[in-house]
Tab-separated table of C-alpha atoms in Angstrom:
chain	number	residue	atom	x	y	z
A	100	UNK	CA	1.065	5.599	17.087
A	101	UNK	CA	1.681	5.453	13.544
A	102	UNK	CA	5.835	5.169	12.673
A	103	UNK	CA	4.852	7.308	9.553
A	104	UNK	CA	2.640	10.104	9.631
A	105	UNK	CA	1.121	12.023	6.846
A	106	UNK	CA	-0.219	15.269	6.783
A	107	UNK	CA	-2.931	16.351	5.912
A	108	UNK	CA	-5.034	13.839	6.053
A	109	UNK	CA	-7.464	14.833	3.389
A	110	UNK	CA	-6.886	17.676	0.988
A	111	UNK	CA	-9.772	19.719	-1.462
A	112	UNK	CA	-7.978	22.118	-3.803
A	113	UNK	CA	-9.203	24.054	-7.062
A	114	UNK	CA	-7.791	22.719	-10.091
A	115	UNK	CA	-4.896	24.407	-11.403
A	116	UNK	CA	-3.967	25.511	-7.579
A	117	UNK	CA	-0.450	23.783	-6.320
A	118	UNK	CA	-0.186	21.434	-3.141
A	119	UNK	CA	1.629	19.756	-0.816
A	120	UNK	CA	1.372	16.429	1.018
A	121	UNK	CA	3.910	15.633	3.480
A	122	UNK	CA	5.379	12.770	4.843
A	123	UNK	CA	7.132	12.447	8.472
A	124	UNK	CA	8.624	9.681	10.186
A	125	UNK	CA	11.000	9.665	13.945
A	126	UNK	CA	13.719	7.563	12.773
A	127	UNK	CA	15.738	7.786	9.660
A	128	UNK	CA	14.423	6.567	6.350
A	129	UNK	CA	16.400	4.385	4.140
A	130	UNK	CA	14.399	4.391	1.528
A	131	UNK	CA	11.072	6.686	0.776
A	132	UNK	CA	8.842	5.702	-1.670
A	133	UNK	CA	5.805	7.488	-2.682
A	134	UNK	CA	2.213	5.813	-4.243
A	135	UNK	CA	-0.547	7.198	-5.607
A	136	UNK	CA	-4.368	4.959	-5.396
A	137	UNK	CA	-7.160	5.846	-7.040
A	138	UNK	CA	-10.055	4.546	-4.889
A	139	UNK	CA	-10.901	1.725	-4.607
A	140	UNK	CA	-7.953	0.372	-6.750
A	141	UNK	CA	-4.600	-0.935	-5.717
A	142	UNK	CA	-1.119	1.337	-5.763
A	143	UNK	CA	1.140	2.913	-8.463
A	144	UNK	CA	4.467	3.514	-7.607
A	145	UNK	CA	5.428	7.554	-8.135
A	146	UNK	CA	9.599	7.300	-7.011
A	147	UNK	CA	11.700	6.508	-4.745
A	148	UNK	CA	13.835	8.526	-2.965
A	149	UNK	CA	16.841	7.850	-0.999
A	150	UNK	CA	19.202	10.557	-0.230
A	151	UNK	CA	19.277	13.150	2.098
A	152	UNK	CA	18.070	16.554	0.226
A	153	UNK	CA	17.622	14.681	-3.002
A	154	UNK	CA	14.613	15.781	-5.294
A	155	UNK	CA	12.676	13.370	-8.126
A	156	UNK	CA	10.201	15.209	-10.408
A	157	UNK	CA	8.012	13.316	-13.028
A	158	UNK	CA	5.529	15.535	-14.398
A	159	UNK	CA	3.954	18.120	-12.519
A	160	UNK	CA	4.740	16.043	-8.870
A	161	UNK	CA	7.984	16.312	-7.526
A	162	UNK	CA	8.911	14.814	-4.070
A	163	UNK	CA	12.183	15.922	-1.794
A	164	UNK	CA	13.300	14.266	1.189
A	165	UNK	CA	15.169	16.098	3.750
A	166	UNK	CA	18.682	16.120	4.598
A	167	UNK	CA	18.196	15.011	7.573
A	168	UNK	CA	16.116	11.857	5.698
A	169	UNK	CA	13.212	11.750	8.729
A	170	UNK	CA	10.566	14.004	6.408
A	171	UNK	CA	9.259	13.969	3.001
A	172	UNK	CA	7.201	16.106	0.766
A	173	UNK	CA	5.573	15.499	-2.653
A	174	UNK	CA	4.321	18.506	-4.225
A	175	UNK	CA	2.030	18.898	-7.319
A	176	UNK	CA	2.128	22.117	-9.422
A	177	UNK	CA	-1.078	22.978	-11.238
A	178	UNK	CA	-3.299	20.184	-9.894
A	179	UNK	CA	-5.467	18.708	-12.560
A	180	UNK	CA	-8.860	16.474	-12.177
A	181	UNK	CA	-6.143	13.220	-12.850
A	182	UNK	CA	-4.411	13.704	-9.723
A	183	UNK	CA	-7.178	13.124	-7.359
A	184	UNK	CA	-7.070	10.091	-5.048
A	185	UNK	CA	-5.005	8.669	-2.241
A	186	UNK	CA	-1.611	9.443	-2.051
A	187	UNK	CA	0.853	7.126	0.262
A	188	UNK	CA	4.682	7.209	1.366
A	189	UNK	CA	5.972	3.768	2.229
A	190	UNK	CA	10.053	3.706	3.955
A	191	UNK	CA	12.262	1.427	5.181
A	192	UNK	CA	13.494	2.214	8.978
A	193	UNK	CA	16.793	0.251	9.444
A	194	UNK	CA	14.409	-3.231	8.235
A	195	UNK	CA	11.571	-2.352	9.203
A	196	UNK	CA	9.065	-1.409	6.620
A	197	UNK	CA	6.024	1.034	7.066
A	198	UNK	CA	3.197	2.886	4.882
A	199	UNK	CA	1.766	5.792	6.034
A	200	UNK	CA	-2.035	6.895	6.593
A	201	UNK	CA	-2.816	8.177	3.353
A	202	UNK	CA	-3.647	11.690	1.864
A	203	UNK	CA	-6.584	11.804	0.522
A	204	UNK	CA	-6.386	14.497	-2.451
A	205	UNK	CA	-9.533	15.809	-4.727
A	206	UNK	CA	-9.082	17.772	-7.285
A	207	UNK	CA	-12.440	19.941	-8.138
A	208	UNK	CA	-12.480	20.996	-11.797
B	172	UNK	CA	1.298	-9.347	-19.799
B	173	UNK	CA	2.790	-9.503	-16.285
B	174	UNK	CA	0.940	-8.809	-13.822
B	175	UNK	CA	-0.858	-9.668	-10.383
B	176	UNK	CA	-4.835	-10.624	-10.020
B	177	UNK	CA	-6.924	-10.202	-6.845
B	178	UNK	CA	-10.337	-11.318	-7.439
B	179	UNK	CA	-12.997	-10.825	-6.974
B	180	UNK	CA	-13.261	-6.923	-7.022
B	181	UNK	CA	-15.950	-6.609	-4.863
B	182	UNK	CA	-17.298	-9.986	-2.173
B	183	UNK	CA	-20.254	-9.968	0.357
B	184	UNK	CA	-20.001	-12.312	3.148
B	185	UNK	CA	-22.510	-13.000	5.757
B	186	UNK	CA	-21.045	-13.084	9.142
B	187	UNK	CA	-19.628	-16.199	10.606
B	188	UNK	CA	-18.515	-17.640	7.437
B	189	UNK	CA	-15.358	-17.983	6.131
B	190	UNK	CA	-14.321	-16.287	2.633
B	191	UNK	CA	-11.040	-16.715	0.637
B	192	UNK	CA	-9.600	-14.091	-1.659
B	193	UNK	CA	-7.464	-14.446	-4.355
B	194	UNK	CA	-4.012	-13.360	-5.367
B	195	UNK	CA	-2.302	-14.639	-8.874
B	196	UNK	CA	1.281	-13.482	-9.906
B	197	UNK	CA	3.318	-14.109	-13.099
B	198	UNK	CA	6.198	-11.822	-12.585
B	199	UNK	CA	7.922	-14.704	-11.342
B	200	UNK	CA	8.223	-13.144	-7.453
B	201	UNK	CA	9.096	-15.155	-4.814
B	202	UNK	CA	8.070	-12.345	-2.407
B	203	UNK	CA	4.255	-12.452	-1.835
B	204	UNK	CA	1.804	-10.238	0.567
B	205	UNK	CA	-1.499	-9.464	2.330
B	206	UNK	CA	-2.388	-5.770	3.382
B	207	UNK	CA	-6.100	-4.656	4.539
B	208	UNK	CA	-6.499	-0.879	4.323
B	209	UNK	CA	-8.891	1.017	6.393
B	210	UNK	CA	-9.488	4.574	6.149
B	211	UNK	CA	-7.193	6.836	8.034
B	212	UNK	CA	-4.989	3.704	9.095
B	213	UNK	CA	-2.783	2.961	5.656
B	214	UNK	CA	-1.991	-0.189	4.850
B	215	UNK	CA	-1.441	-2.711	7.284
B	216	UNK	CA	0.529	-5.998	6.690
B	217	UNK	CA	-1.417	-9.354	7.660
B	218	UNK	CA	0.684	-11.924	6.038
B	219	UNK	CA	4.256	-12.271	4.125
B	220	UNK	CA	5.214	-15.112	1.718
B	221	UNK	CA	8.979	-15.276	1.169
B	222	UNK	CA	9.048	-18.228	-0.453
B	223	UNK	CA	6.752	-21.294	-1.392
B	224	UNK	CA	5.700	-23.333	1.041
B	225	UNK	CA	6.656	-20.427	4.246
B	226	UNK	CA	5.119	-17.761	5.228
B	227	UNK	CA	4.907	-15.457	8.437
B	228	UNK	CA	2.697	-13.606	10.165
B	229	UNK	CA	2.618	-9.576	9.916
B	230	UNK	CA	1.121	-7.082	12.032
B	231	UNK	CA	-2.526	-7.790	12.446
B	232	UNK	CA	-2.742	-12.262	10.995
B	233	UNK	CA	-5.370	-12.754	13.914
B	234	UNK	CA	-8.014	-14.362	12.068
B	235	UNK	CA	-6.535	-14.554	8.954
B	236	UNK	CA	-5.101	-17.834	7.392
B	237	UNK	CA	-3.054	-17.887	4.581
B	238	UNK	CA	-1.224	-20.814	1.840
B	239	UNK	CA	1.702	-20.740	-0.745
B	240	UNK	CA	1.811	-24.123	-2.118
B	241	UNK	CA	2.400	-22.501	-5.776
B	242	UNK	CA	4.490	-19.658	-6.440
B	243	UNK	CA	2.081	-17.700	-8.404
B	244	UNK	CA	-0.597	-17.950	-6.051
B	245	UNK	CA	-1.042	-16.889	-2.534
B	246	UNK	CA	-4.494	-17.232	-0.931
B	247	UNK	CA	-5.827	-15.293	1.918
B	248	UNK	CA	-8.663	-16.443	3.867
B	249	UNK	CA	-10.589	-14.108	6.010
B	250	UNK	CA	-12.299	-16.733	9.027
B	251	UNK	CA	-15.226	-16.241	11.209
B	252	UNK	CA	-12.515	-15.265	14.296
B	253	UNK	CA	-11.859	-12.332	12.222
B	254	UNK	CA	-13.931	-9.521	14.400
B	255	UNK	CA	-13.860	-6.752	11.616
B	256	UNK	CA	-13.328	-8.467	8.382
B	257	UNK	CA	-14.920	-5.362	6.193
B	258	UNK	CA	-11.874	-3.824	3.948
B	259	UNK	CA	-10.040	-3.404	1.451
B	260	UNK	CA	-7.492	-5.806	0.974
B	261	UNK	CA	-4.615	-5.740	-0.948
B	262	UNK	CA	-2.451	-8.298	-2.539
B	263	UNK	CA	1.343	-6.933	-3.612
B	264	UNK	CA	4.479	-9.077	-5.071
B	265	UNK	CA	8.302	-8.473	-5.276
B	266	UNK	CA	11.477	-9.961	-6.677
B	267	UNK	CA	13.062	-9.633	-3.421
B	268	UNK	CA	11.797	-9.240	0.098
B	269	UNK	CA	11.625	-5.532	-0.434
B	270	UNK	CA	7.809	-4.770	0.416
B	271	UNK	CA	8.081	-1.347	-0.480
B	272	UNK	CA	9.228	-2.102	-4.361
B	273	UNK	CA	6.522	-4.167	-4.961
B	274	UNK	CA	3.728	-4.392	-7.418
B	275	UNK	CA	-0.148	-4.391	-6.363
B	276	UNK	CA	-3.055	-5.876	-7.429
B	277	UNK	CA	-6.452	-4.097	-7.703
B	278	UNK	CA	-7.265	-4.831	-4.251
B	279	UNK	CA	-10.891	-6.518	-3.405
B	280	UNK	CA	-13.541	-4.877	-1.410
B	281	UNK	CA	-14.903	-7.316	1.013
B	282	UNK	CA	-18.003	-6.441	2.880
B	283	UNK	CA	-19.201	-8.988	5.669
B	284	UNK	CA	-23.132	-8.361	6.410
């Protein structure tokens, strides 16, 4: 079983429509950090969230993590052709640090 | 420019031999680590580097060997034990031993035939 679990696992949308990728986890996260990959390359840190109910926006993403800090979601408003590829969350359980499955997101012009 | 350097981009392998893949840092990181990705799975840690000279294992090291006899540079090298060597592979560094704040390479692609 995975300790962080993103849904969904693959994602085609219509450019210009809005999505969400989301992020979920059992235990508490101390810190959630969100990645984005283009394929085949290596990762780009997005933010880093790490309050309960707190919300980062840069650009058209903007990612939340709940208030009860087991669940995040990044959301993208008016998807564009540059925001296709693989998006990741990475957290920190008490230590313990995990990346989830990936999200892969394409964008069709 | 800072930065860190996996290379090659892209390595072919025939089975049964060993390969080595490289990782270069100047950010001055003492924090240094191995990840293979495989679709649907995320990234999974094979090896951590703390320090020079130390390193541990992480979740999946069977098969994997790695070095950190320079602080810029830590090696990973994929042996013949390894049962599924195809990947990606990823090479990240960090100031601290904070995985999740850390900077990636490009990754290499490495396909054994």
């Amino acid at each position: 079983s995975q300790e962080l679990e993103q849904s969904p696992q693959s994602l085609i949308v219509q450019e210009g429509k809005n999505l969400t990728i989301n992020c979920t986890s059992s235990k508490t996260l101390y810190g959630l950090y969100w990645y984005k990959q283009k394929y085949g390359e290596g990762l780009i840190f997005l933010m880093m969230l790490q309050k309960g109910g707190e919300e980062k926006s840069h650009e058209k993403i903007t990612a939340k993590l709940d208030e009860k800090k087991q669940q995040s979601s990044l959301h993208i408003t008016a998807s564009q052709p540059s925001h296709a590829g693989i998006y990741l969350c990475g957290a920190d359980t008490s230590n313990q640090f995990y990346f989830g499955t990936g999200t892969s997101l394409t964008v069709i012009p | 420019d800072g930065g860190i350097t996996q290379s090659p981009k892209y390595l072919f392998r025939k089975e049964g031999q060993n390969v080595t893949l490289s990782c270069e840092q100047n950010l001055n990181h003492d924090a240094m680590y191995w990840y293979r990705q495989d679709p649907g799975q995320g990234l999974r840690l094979i090896y951590y580097s703390q320090i020079v000279n130390d390193f541990q294992k992480g979740d999946i090291a069977e098969g994997y060997s790695v070095s950190r006899e320079k602080k810029e540079s830590f090696p990973l090298t994929v042996t013949s034990a390894q049962k599924n060597p195809t990947a990606f592979y990823l090479c990240a560094s960090s100031i601290n031993a904070d995985p999740l704040g850390a900077f990636f390479g490009q990754g290499t692609r490495l396909t054994v035939v």
